[in-house]
CSV table of C-alpha atoms in Angstrom, one decimal:
chain,number,residue,atom,x,y,z
A,1,MET,CA,55.8,-31.8,15.8
A,2,SER,CA,57.2,-35.1,17.0
A,3,SER,CA,59.8,-37.0,14.9
A,4,PHE,CA,59.0,-40.2,13.2
A,5,ALA,CA,61.3,-42.0,15.6
A,6,GLU,CA,59.2,-40.6,18.5
A,7,ARG,CA,56.0,-41.7,16.8
A,8,CYS,CA,57.5,-45.2,16.6
A,9,GLY,CA,58.2,-45.2,20.3
A,10,LEU,CA,61.9,-45.4,19.8
A,11,HIS,CA,63.3,-42.0,20.6
A,12,ASP,CA,64.0,-41.9,24.3
A,13,ALA,CA,66.8,-40.2,26.3
A,14,ALA,CA,69.3,-43.0,25.6
A,15,ARG,CA,68.7,-42.8,21.8
A,16,GLN,CA,68.9,-39.0,21.9
A,17,GLN,CA,72.3,-39.3,23.5
A,18,ALA,CA,73.4,-41.9,21.0
A,19,LEU,CA,72.2,-39.7,18.2
A,20,ALA,CA,74.1,-36.7,19.5
A,21,GLN,CA,77.2,-38.8,19.7
A,22,ALA,CA,76.7,-40.1,16.2
A,23,VAL,CA,76.4,-36.6,14.8
A,24,GLN,CA,79.5,-35.6,16.7
A,25,GLN,CA,81.4,-38.5,15.2
A,26,ILE,CA,80.3,-37.7,11.7
A,27,GLU,CA,81.6,-34.2,12.1
A,28,ALA,CA,84.8,-35.1,13.9
A,29,GLN,CA,85.8,-37.8,11.4
A,30,GLY,CA,85.0,-35.7,8.4
A,31,LEU,CA,82.5,-38.1,7.0
A,32,GLU,CA,81.0,-36.9,3.7
A,33,LEU,CA,78.5,-39.8,3.1
A,34,VAL,CA,76.6,-42.1,5.4
A,35,ARG,CA,75.1,-45.4,4.2
A,36,PHE,CA,71.8,-46.3,5.8
A,37,ALA,CA,71.8,-50.1,5.4
A,38,TRP,CA,69.3,-52.8,6.1
A,39,CYS,CA,69.5,-56.7,5.8
A,40,ASP,CA,66.9,-58.2,3.5
A,41,LEU,CA,65.3,-61.7,3.5
A,42,HIS,CA,68.4,-63.2,1.8
A,43,GLY,CA,70.9,-61.7,4.2
A,44,VAL,CA,72.0,-59.0,1.7
A,45,THR,CA,72.5,-55.4,2.8
A,46,ARG,CA,70.5,-52.8,0.9
A,47,GLY,CA,69.8,-49.1,1.6
A,48,LYS,CA,70.5,-45.6,0.7
A,49,THR,CA,73.5,-43.3,0.9
A,50,LEU,CA,72.9,-39.8,2.3
A,51,VAL,CA,75.2,-36.8,2.4
A,52,ALA,CA,76.5,-36.2,5.9
A,53,SER,CA,74.5,-33.1,6.4
A,54,ALA,CA,71.2,-35.0,5.9
A,55,ALA,CA,72.1,-37.9,8.2
A,56,ALA,CA,71.0,-36.3,11.5
A,57,GLN,CA,67.5,-35.5,10.3
A,58,ALA,CA,67.3,-39.0,8.7
A,59,LEU,CA,68.1,-40.5,12.1
A,60,LEU,CA,64.9,-38.8,13.4
A,61,ASP,CA,62.6,-39.1,10.4
A,62,GLY,CA,63.8,-42.2,8.6
A,63,VAL,CA,64.8,-42.9,5.0
A,64,GLY,CA,62.2,-43.9,2.4
A,65,LEU,CA,62.5,-47.4,1.0
A,66,VAL,CA,60.3,-49.1,-1.6
A,67,SER,CA,58.4,-51.9,0.1
A,68,THR,CA,59.0,-54.4,-2.8
A,69,LEU,CA,62.6,-54.7,-1.6
A,70,MET,CA,61.1,-57.0,1.1
A,71,LEU,CA,59.3,-59.1,-1.6
A,72,LYS,CA,62.3,-60.0,-3.8
A,73,ASP,CA,63.6,-63.5,-4.6
A,74,THR,CA,67.3,-64.1,-5.1
A,75,SER,CA,67.2,-62.8,-8.7
A,76,ASP,CA,65.7,-59.5,-7.5
A,77,ARG,CA,62.3,-60.3,-9.0
A,78,THR,CA,59.3,-59.3,-7.0
A,79,ALA,CA,57.5,-62.6,-5.9
A,80,PHE,CA,54.1,-60.9,-5.2
A,81,LYS,CA,52.0,-59.1,-7.9
A,82,VAL,CA,51.6,-55.9,-5.9
A,83,PHE,CA,49.8,-54.0,-8.7
A,84,GLU,CA,47.1,-56.6,-9.2
A,85,ARG,CA,43.9,-56.8,-7.2
A,86,GLY,CA,44.6,-59.2,-4.3
A,87,GLY,CA,48.3,-59.6,-5.3
A,88,ALA,CA,49.4,-58.4,-1.9
A,89,ALA,CA,46.7,-60.2,0.0
A,90,GLY,CA,47.9,-61.0,3.5
A,91,LEU,CA,50.6,-58.2,3.2
A,92,PRO,CA,48.9,-55.0,4.4
A,93,GLY,CA,51.1,-52.0,3.8
A,94,PHE,CA,52.9,-53.6,0.8
A,95,GLU,CA,50.2,-52.8,-1.8
A,96,PHE,CA,51.3,-50.9,-5.0
A,97,ALA,CA,55.0,-50.8,-4.1
A,98,SER,CA,54.3,-48.3,-1.3
A,99,ASN,CA,56.9,-46.8,0.9
A,100,LEU,CA,58.5,-48.0,4.1
A,101,LEU,CA,60.8,-46.0,6.3
A,102,LEU,CA,64.2,-47.2,7.5
A,103,LEU,CA,65.1,-46.1,11.0
A,104,ALA,CA,68.8,-46.3,11.9
A,105,ASP,CA,70.3,-47.3,15.3
A,106,PRO,CA,72.6,-44.3,15.9
A,107,ALA,CA,74.8,-46.4,18.2
A,108,SER,CA,75.7,-48.6,15.2
A,109,LEU,CA,77.6,-45.9,13.4
A,110,LYS,CA,80.9,-47.2,11.9
A,111,ARG,CA,83.4,-45.7,9.5
A,112,LEU,CA,84.0,-47.9,6.5
A,113,PRO,CA,87.7,-48.7,6.2
A,114,TRP,CA,87.6,-49.2,2.4
A,115,ALA,CA,85.4,-46.3,1.4
A,116,PRO,CA,86.8,-42.7,1.8
A,117,ALA,CA,85.0,-40.5,4.3
A,118,THR,CA,82.0,-42.9,4.5
A,119,GLY,CA,80.0,-43.9,7.5
A,120,TRP,CA,77.6,-46.8,7.9
A,121,LEU,CA,74.4,-47.3,10.0
A,122,ARG,CA,72.3,-50.4,10.7
A,123,CYS,CA,68.6,-49.9,10.0
A,124,GLN,CA,65.3,-51.6,10.3
A,125,PRO,CA,62.0,-50.9,8.3
A,126,TRP,CA,58.9,-49.4,9.7
A,127,PHE,CA,55.5,-48.6,8.2
A,128,GLN,CA,54.7,-45.0,7.6
A,129,GLY,CA,52.1,-45.1,10.4
A,130,GLY,CA,54.8,-45.9,12.9
A,131,GLN,CA,54.2,-49.7,13.2
A,132,PRO,CA,57.1,-52.1,13.0
A,133,VAL,CA,57.4,-54.3,10.0
A,134,GLU,CA,57.1,-57.7,11.6
A,135,LEU,CA,58.3,-59.5,8.5
A,136,ASP,CA,61.8,-57.9,8.9
A,137,THR,CA,64.2,-60.8,9.7
A,138,ARG,CA,66.1,-58.9,12.4
A,139,ARG,CA,62.7,-58.4,14.2
A,140,VAL,CA,62.0,-62.1,13.8
A,141,LEU,CA,65.2,-62.9,15.8
A,142,GLN,CA,64.4,-60.2,18.3
A,143,ARG,CA,61.0,-61.8,19.0
A,144,ALA,CA,62.7,-65.2,19.4
A,145,LEU,CA,65.1,-63.7,21.9
A,146,GLN,CA,62.2,-62.2,23.8
A,147,ARG,CA,60.7,-65.6,24.0
A,148,LEU,CA,64.0,-67.0,25.2
A,149,ALA,CA,64.3,-64.3,27.8
A,150,GLN,CA,60.8,-65.1,29.2
A,151,ALA,CA,62.1,-68.6,29.8
A,152,GLY,CA,65.0,-67.1,31.8
A,153,TYR,CA,67.7,-67.6,29.2
A,154,GLY,CA,70.0,-65.7,26.9
A,155,MET,CA,72.0,-67.1,24.0
A,156,LYS,CA,75.7,-67.0,23.2
A,157,CYS,CA,77.0,-67.8,19.7
A,158,GLY,CA,80.3,-68.3,18.1
A,159,LEU,CA,80.8,-68.3,14.3
A,160,GLU,CA,82.9,-70.4,12.0
A,161,VAL,CA,82.4,-69.2,8.5
A,162,GLU,CA,83.9,-70.9,5.4
A,163,PHE,CA,83.9,-69.0,2.1
A,164,HIS,CA,85.9,-68.7,-1.1
A,165,ILE,CA,88.1,-65.8,-2.4
A,166,TYR,CA,89.1,-65.5,-6.0
A,167,ARG,CA,91.2,-63.0,-8.0
A,168,ILE,CA,89.2,-61.1,-10.6
A,169,GLU,CA,90.6,-61.4,-14.1
A,170,ALA,CA,90.4,-58.6,-16.6
A,171,GLY,CA,87.5,-58.6,-19.1
A,172,GLY,CA,84.9,-61.4,-18.8
A,173,GLY,CA,81.9,-59.4,-19.7
A,174,GLN,CA,80.4,-58.7,-16.3
A,175,LEU,CA,80.3,-55.0,-17.0
A,176,ASP,CA,79.8,-55.2,-20.8
A,177,PRO,CA,76.5,-53.5,-21.5
A,178,GLU,CA,76.0,-55.8,-24.5
A,179,GLN,CA,75.9,-58.8,-22.1
A,180,ALA,CA,73.8,-57.3,-19.4
A,181,ASP,CA,71.1,-59.6,-18.1
A,182,TRP,CA,68.8,-60.3,-15.1
A,183,PRO,CA,70.7,-61.5,-13.2
A,184,GLY,CA,73.9,-60.7,-15.0
A,185,LEU,CA,77.2,-62.5,-15.5
A,186,PRO,CA,79.6,-63.0,-12.5
A,187,PRO,CA,83.2,-61.9,-12.9
A,188,GLN,CA,85.8,-64.2,-14.4
A,189,VAL,CA,88.2,-65.4,-11.7
A,190,SER,CA,91.3,-67.3,-10.9
A,191,MET,CA,92.2,-68.9,-7.5
A,192,ILE,CA,94.2,-67.5,-4.7
A,193,HIS,CA,95.5,-71.0,-3.6
A,194,PRO,CA,95.3,-74.4,-5.2
A,195,GLY,CA,93.7,-76.2,-2.3
A,196,TYR,CA,93.8,-79.8,-1.0
A,197,ASN,CA,96.4,-78.9,1.6
A,198,LEU,CA,94.4,-78.1,4.7
A,199,LEU,CA,95.9,-75.4,7.0
A,200,ALA,CA,99.1,-75.3,4.8
A,201,GLU,CA,101.3,-72.4,5.8
A,202,GLY,CA,102.6,-72.1,2.3
A,203,TRP,CA,99.0,-71.8,0.9
A,204,TYR,CA,98.3,-69.2,3.6
A,205,ASP,CA,101.4,-67.2,2.5
A,206,MET,CA,100.2,-67.4,-1.1
A,207,ALA,CA,96.8,-66.0,-0.1
A,208,GLU,CA,98.1,-63.5,2.5
A,209,GLU,CA,97.2,-60.3,0.5
A,210,PRO,CA,93.4,-60.9,0.4
A,211,LEU,CA,93.4,-62.4,3.9
A,212,ARG,CA,95.1,-59.3,5.2
A,213,ILE,CA,92.3,-57.3,3.6
A,214,VAL,CA,89.8,-59.5,5.4
A,215,GLN,CA,91.7,-59.1,8.7
A,216,HIS,CA,92.0,-55.3,8.5
A,217,THR,CA,88.4,-54.9,7.4
A,218,ALA,CA,86.9,-57.0,10.2
A,219,GLN,CA,89.1,-55.5,12.9
A,220,SER,CA,88.6,-51.9,11.7
A,221,LEU,CA,84.8,-52.5,12.0
A,222,GLY,CA,85.2,-53.8,15.6
A,223,LEU,CA,84.3,-57.4,14.7
A,224,PRO,CA,85.6,-60.1,17.1
A,225,LEU,CA,87.8,-61.9,14.5
A,226,HIS,CA,89.7,-64.8,16.2
A,227,SER,CA,91.5,-66.5,13.3
A,228,LEU,CA,91.8,-66.9,9.5
A,229,GLU,CA,92.6,-70.3,8.0
A,230,ILE,CA,93.2,-72.1,4.8
A,231,GLU,CA,90.4,-74.6,4.2
A,232,LEU,CA,90.6,-77.8,2.2
A,233,GLY,CA,89.0,-76.7,-1.1
A,234,PRO,CA,90.7,-74.7,-3.9
A,235,SER,CA,90.6,-70.9,-3.0
A,236,GLN,CA,88.6,-71.7,0.2
A,237,VAL,CA,89.2,-70.0,3.5
A,238,GLU,CA,87.6,-69.8,6.9
A,239,ALA,CA,87.1,-67.0,9.4
A,240,VAL,CA,86.4,-67.8,13.1
A,241,PHE,CA,84.9,-65.3,15.5
A,242,ASP,CA,84.8,-65.1,19.3
A,243,ALA,CA,81.5,-65.8,20.9
A,244,THR,CA,79.0,-63.0,21.6
A,245,ASP,CA,75.4,-62.6,22.4
A,246,ALA,CA,73.1,-63.9,19.7
A,247,LEU,CA,71.8,-60.6,18.2
A,248,THR,CA,75.4,-59.2,18.1
A,249,ALA,CA,76.6,-62.4,16.4
A,250,ALA,CA,73.9,-62.1,13.7
A,251,ASP,CA,74.6,-58.4,13.2
A,252,ASN,CA,78.3,-59.2,12.9
A,253,MET,CA,77.7,-61.9,10.3
A,254,VAL,CA,75.7,-59.5,8.1
A,255,LEU,CA,78.3,-56.8,8.3
A,256,PHE,CA,81.2,-59.2,7.8
A,257,ARG,CA,79.9,-60.7,4.6
A,258,SER,CA,79.0,-57.3,3.1
A,259,ALA,CA,82.2,-55.6,4.2
A,260,VAL,CA,84.7,-58.2,3.0
A,261,ARG,CA,83.0,-58.5,-0.4
A,262,GLN,CA,83.2,-54.8,-0.9
A,263,ALA,CA,86.7,-54.3,0.4
A,264,LEU,CA,88.1,-57.3,-1.6
A,265,ARG,CA,86.3,-56.1,-4.7
A,266,ARG,CA,88.1,-52.8,-4.6
A,267,ALA,CA,91.4,-54.7,-4.4
A,268,GLY,CA,90.6,-56.9,-7.4
A,269,TYR,CA,89.2,-60.0,-5.6
A,270,HIS,CA,85.8,-61.7,-5.5
A,271,ALA,CA,84.6,-63.2,-2.3
A,272,THR,CA,81.6,-65.5,-2.4
A,273,PHE,CA,79.6,-67.0,0.4
A,274,MET,CA,77.9,-69.3,-2.0
A,275,CYS,CA,78.0,-72.9,-0.6
A,276,ARG,CA,79.3,-74.6,-3.8
A,277,PRO,CA,80.9,-72.3,-6.3
A,278,PRO,CA,80.2,-73.3,-10.0
A,279,PHE,CA,83.5,-75.0,-10.7
A,280,PRO,CA,84.7,-78.6,-10.8
A,281,ASN,CA,86.6,-80.0,-7.9
A,282,ILE,CA,85.5,-77.5,-5.3
A,283,MET,CA,84.7,-78.2,-1.7
A,284,SER,CA,81.4,-77.0,-0.1
A,285,SER,CA,81.5,-74.2,2.4
A,286,GLY,CA,79.6,-74.4,5.7
A,287,TRP,CA,78.7,-72.0,8.4
A,288,HIS,CA,79.1,-73.8,11.7
A,289,LEU,CA,77.1,-72.2,14.5
A,290,HIS,CA,78.3,-72.8,18.0
A,291,GLN,CA,75.6,-72.0,20.6
A,292,SER,CA,74.9,-72.3,24.3
A,293,LEU,CA,72.2,-70.9,26.6
A,294,VAL,CA,73.2,-68.7,29.5
A,295,ASP,CA,71.3,-67.8,32.6
A,296,ALA,CA,69.6,-64.4,31.9
A,297,ARG,CA,70.7,-63.0,35.2
A,298,SER,CA,74.1,-64.5,36.0
A,299,GLY,CA,75.4,-65.3,32.5
A,300,ALA,CA,76.4,-68.8,33.6
A,301,ASN,CA,76.5,-71.5,30.9
A,302,MET,CA,73.3,-73.5,31.3
A,303,PHE,CA,74.7,-76.4,29.1
A,304,ARG,CA,77.6,-77.0,31.5
A,305,ARG,CA,77.5,-80.2,33.7
A,306,ASP,CA,80.0,-80.6,36.5
A,307,ALA,CA,79.9,-84.4,36.6
A,308,PRO,CA,78.2,-87.0,34.4
A,309,ALA,CA,74.6,-87.8,35.2
A,310,PRO,CA,74.4,-90.9,37.5
A,311,GLY,CA,74.6,-94.1,35.5
A,312,SER,CA,75.0,-92.3,32.2
A,313,GLN,CA,77.3,-93.6,29.4
A,314,PRO,CA,79.6,-91.5,27.2
A,315,ASP,CA,77.2,-91.7,24.3
A,316,GLU,CA,74.3,-90.3,26.3
A,317,ALA,CA,73.7,-86.5,26.3
A,318,GLY,CA,73.6,-86.5,30.2
A,319,PHE,CA,77.2,-87.6,30.3
A,320,THR,CA,78.3,-84.1,29.0
A,321,LEU,CA,75.3,-81.8,28.9
A,322,SER,CA,73.1,-80.5,31.7
A,323,ALA,CA,69.4,-81.5,31.6
A,324,ALA,CA,68.6,-78.2,29.9
A,325,GLY,CA,71.3,-78.8,27.4
A,326,ALA,CA,70.0,-82.3,26.6
A,327,HIS,CA,66.4,-81.0,26.2
A,328,TYR,CA,67.7,-78.2,23.9
A,329,LEU,CA,69.7,-80.7,21.9
A,330,ALA,CA,66.6,-82.9,21.5
A,331,GLY,CA,64.6,-79.9,20.2
A,332,LEU,CA,67.2,-79.2,17.6
A,333,LEU,CA,67.0,-82.8,16.4
A,334,GLU,CA,63.2,-82.9,16.6
A,335,HIS,CA,63.0,-79.9,14.2
A,336,ALA,CA,66.1,-80.5,12.1
A,337,ARG,CA,64.2,-81.0,8.9
A,338,GLY,CA,61.8,-78.1,9.4
A,339,MET,CA,64.6,-75.7,10.3
A,340,ALA,CA,66.8,-76.8,7.4
A,341,VAL,CA,65.5,-74.1,5.0
A,342,PHE,CA,66.4,-71.3,7.4
A,343,CYS,CA,70.0,-72.7,7.7
A,344,THR,CA,70.5,-73.7,4.1
A,345,PRO,CA,68.2,-71.5,2.1
A,346,THR,CA,69.5,-71.8,-1.5
A,347,ALA,CA,69.0,-74.4,-4.2
A,348,ASN,CA,72.8,-74.6,-4.3
A,349,GLY,CA,73.4,-75.4,-0.6
A,350,PHE,CA,71.8,-78.8,-0.5
A,351,GLY,CA,74.6,-80.3,-2.6
A,352,ARG,CA,76.7,-80.1,0.5
A,353,PHE,CA,74.7,-82.9,2.4
A,354,ARG,CA,76.7,-85.9,1.2
A,355,PRO,CA,78.5,-88.8,2.9
A,356,ASN,CA,82.1,-88.5,4.2
A,357,ALA,CA,82.4,-84.8,3.4
A,358,LEU,CA,82.8,-83.3,6.8
A,359,ALA,CA,79.2,-82.1,6.4
A,360,PRO,CA,76.0,-83.6,7.8
A,361,GLN,CA,73.7,-85.9,5.9
A,362,ALA,CA,71.3,-87.2,8.6
A,363,VAL,CA,69.5,-86.0,11.7
A,364,LEU,CA,72.1,-87.1,14.3
A,365,TRP,CA,74.3,-85.8,17.1
A,366,GLY,CA,77.7,-86.8,18.2
A,367,ARG,CA,80.3,-86.0,20.8
A,368,ASP,CA,83.1,-84.1,19.0
A,369,ASN,CA,81.9,-85.8,15.7
A,370,ARG,CA,82.3,-83.6,12.7
A,371,GLY,CA,80.2,-85.9,10.5
A,372,ALA,CA,77.1,-85.4,12.7
A,373,MET,CA,74.6,-82.6,12.2
A,374,LEU,CA,75.0,-81.5,15.8
A,375,ARG,CA,78.4,-81.8,17.5
A,376,VAL,CA,78.6,-81.5,21.3
A,377,VAL,CA,81.8,-79.8,22.3
A,378,GLY,CA,83.2,-79.8,25.8
A,379,GLU,CA,83.7,-82.0,28.9
A,380,CYS,CA,82.2,-81.9,32.4
A,381,GLY,CA,83.3,-78.8,34.2
A,382,ASP,CA,84.0,-76.9,30.9
A,383,ALA,CA,82.6,-73.4,30.9
A,384,GLY,CA,82.7,-73.5,27.1
A,385,THR,CA,80.4,-76.5,26.7
A,386,ARG,CA,78.3,-75.9,23.6
A,387,ILE,CA,76.4,-77.4,20.7
A,388,GLU,CA,77.7,-76.8,17.2
A,389,ASN,CA,75.1,-77.0,14.4
A,390,ARG,CA,76.9,-77.9,11.2
A,391,ILE,CA,73.8,-77.7,8.9
A,392,GLY,CA,74.2,-74.1,7.9
A,393,GLU,CA,75.6,-72.6,4.7
A,394,PRO,CA,77.4,-69.3,4.7
A,395,ALA,CA,74.8,-67.6,2.5
A,396,ALA,CA,72.1,-68.1,5.2
A,397,ASN,CA,70.2,-65.1,6.6
A,398,PRO,CA,71.8,-64.9,10.1
A,399,TYR,CA,68.7,-63.7,11.9
A,400,LEU,CA,66.6,-66.6,10.6
A,401,TYR,CA,69.3,-69.2,11.2
A,402,LEU,CA,69.6,-68.2,14.9
A,403,ALA,CA,65.9,-67.8,15.4
A,404,ALA,CA,65.3,-71.3,14.1
A,405,GLN,CA,67.7,-72.7,16.8
A,406,ILE,CA,65.9,-70.8,19.5
A,407,HIS,CA,62.4,-72.0,18.5
A,408,ALA,CA,63.5,-75.6,18.1
A,409,GLY,CA,65.6,-75.7,21.3
A,410,LEU,CA,62.8,-74.0,23.3
A,411,ASP,CA,60.3,-76.6,22.1
A,412,GLY,CA,62.7,-79.3,23.4
A,413,LEU,CA,63.0,-77.5,26.8
A,414,GLU,CA,59.3,-77.0,27.1
A,415,ARG,CA,58.4,-80.6,26.3
A,416,ARG,CA,61.4,-82.0,28.1
A,417,LEU,CA,62.4,-84.0,25.0
A,418,GLN,CA,65.2,-86.5,25.4
A,419,PRO,CA,67.8,-87.1,22.6
A,420,PRO,CA,68.8,-90.5,21.4
A,421,ARG,CA,72.3,-91.8,21.9
A,422,ALA,CA,75.2,-90.1,20.1
A,423,THR,CA,76.1,-91.6,16.7
A,424,ASP,CA,79.5,-93.2,15.9
A,425,ALA,CA,78.5,-93.8,12.3
A,426,PRO,CA,77.0,-90.5,10.9
A,427,TYR,CA,76.8,-91.8,7.3
A,428,ASP,CA,75.3,-95.2,7.9
A,429,ALA,CA,72.2,-96.1,5.9
A,430,GLY,CA,68.9,-96.1,7.7
A,431,ASN,CA,69.2,-92.7,9.5
A,432,ALA,CA,66.6,-90.0,9.0
A,433,LEU,CA,68.0,-87.7,6.3
A,434,LEU,CA,68.1,-84.0,6.0
A,435,PRO,CA,66.2,-82.5,3.0
A,436,THR,CA,68.1,-82.9,-0.2
A,437,SER,CA,66.5,-79.9,-2.2
A,438,LEU,CA,65.0,-76.5,-1.6
A,439,ASP,CA,61.6,-77.8,-2.5
A,440,GLU,CA,61.8,-80.6,0.1
A,441,ALA,CA,63.1,-78.3,2.7
A,442,LEU,CA,60.2,-75.8,2.2
A,443,GLN,CA,57.7,-78.7,2.5
A,444,ALA,CA,59.5,-79.9,5.7
A,445,LEU,CA,59.0,-76.4,7.2
A,446,GLN,CA,55.3,-76.4,6.3
A,447,ASP,CA,54.9,-79.8,7.9
A,448,ASP,CA,56.5,-78.7,11.2
A,449,ARG,CA,53.6,-77.2,13.1
A,450,ALA,CA,55.6,-76.1,16.1
A,451,LEU,CA,58.0,-74.1,13.9
A,452,VAL,CA,55.2,-72.6,11.9
A,453,GLU,CA,53.5,-71.5,15.1
A,454,SER,CA,56.8,-70.1,16.6
A,455,PHE,CA,57.7,-68.1,13.5
A,456,GLY,CA,54.1,-67.2,12.8
A,457,ALA,CA,52.0,-68.5,10.0
A,458,ASP,CA,52.1,-65.1,8.2
A,459,PHE,CA,55.9,-65.1,8.2
A,460,VAL,CA,56.2,-68.7,7.0
A,461,HIS,CA,53.7,-68.0,4.2
A,462,TYR,CA,55.7,-64.9,3.2
A,463,PHE,CA,59.1,-66.6,3.4
A,464,SER,CA,57.8,-69.7,1.5
A,465,ARG,CA,56.2,-67.8,-1.3
A,466,ILE,CA,59.5,-66.0,-2.0
A,467,LYS,CA,61.7,-69.1,-1.7
A,468,GLN,CA,59.3,-71.1,-3.8
A,469,SER,CA,59.8,-68.5,-6.6
A,470,GLU,CA,63.5,-69.3,-6.5
A,471,ALA,CA,62.9,-73.1,-6.3
A,472,SER,CA,60.5,-73.0,-9.3
A,473,ARG,CA,62.9,-71.0,-11.5
A,474,TYR,CA,65.7,-73.3,-10.6
A,475,ALA,CA,63.6,-76.4,-11.5
A,476,GLN,CA,62.7,-74.7,-14.9
A,477,ALA,CA,66.3,-73.6,-15.7
A,478,GLU,CA,67.7,-75.5,-18.7
A,479,ASP,CA,71.3,-74.8,-17.6
A,480,LYS,CA,71.3,-75.2,-13.8
A,481,LEU,CA,75.0,-74.4,-13.5
A,482,ASP,CA,74.5,-71.1,-15.3
A,483,PHE,CA,71.5,-70.4,-13.0
A,484,GLN,CA,73.7,-70.8,-9.9
A,485,ARG,CA,76.6,-68.9,-11.5
A,486,ARG,CA,74.5,-65.9,-12.1
A,487,GLU,CA,72.1,-66.1,-9.2
A,488,TYR,CA,74.5,-67.0,-6.4
A,489,PHE,CA,78.1,-66.8,-7.4
A,490,GLY,CA,78.0,-63.2,-8.6
A,491,ARG,CA,75.7,-61.9,-5.9
A,492,PHE,CA,76.2,-63.7,-2.6
């Protein structure tokens, strides 16, 4: 009888070889447990842990997963009434909390540096009949990349990720059964540095212990960490990664967030990728996404221009970017409001869009301008020429964040859109503003016909239904700070 992986059309000679190597590694490294992990709609890893002797068979036949895990909002409540007649309408295969199967990529096996004798595998969900689950966010990015490849391009991405690390204080009630709730209390914390001294070596030295854990965790997992920095806000830090292809970059972001939170927790620290932690006098965290298109065959940077376009001025895109780069830039601007909810998907994150805060507020681009939404980096002849999108929050689902860039940029390329002149006043009144709430961002997505078509109406409906559940509960919350403290600070 054929395996489930074969029925899904996945198990070819290359996968068989990777599977054999994975089994050999499990045995050689003395692994006792293997985590089969999957990234949910909110960018959180979930899955099951198998004993090592069961891992080889699970690589062939999958691991069962309740389908409602794909229907949860950020509080872990199921947003669709799957047990009511018509409650899962438009979601065939999800009725009655039925089962999905996780299939792992055997080549993704890693040994977790913080957990004794434990391996980790990246998975994606499939229906029991062998059909892919198209609502899976990693598959959403894979489809976008296929569309990009058909146009002759690949995508290269570099990550700059700001986040906060706190020291966990004893007590606080998080694990007190008398105070259990849904969602529960976050830990009580203190800071690892006092902030407001950007890149201060003394503050880095104060925070070195948790940052060493971040360093060792990332490097042990093979992630392309480039630097660790002290950011401006109290207890805020930044991790910068070398550029990779887009799918690898998204996979790395998922693994990095999950890994450092777990490794730091074991050492008595709490890492949060929530944009604005629930304390006074904090600074918002952003996720700055550097991106360029490359020629699918040669790998050459398709944004690079060797000399300014004839007659162009420094504030015109053609002074720095190729024609393809200018069209792509224009597409990102055209769909900025529609894509915002994929880049900043929490009710908390929209508080970052404010004047003079090194964060965007309006739909603008600039040349090396950190107040603009899009920052063009590089000069003529620079092989590293790229566009930095500064709209993202570090809690965003990486697959959806990157897919939104591709679909928006491709629309600009296909329609040969032209961007306006670069801004030199990103916070001036009168500019088209980014959404200022989750509700507004969801409506902007619904109003963007090109993005709805590119992502697929079924996916947009599914995504919007779940995010609207979060937005509605936030609107109804009497204590909005407590909502964010429980829903985001303790869980993201």
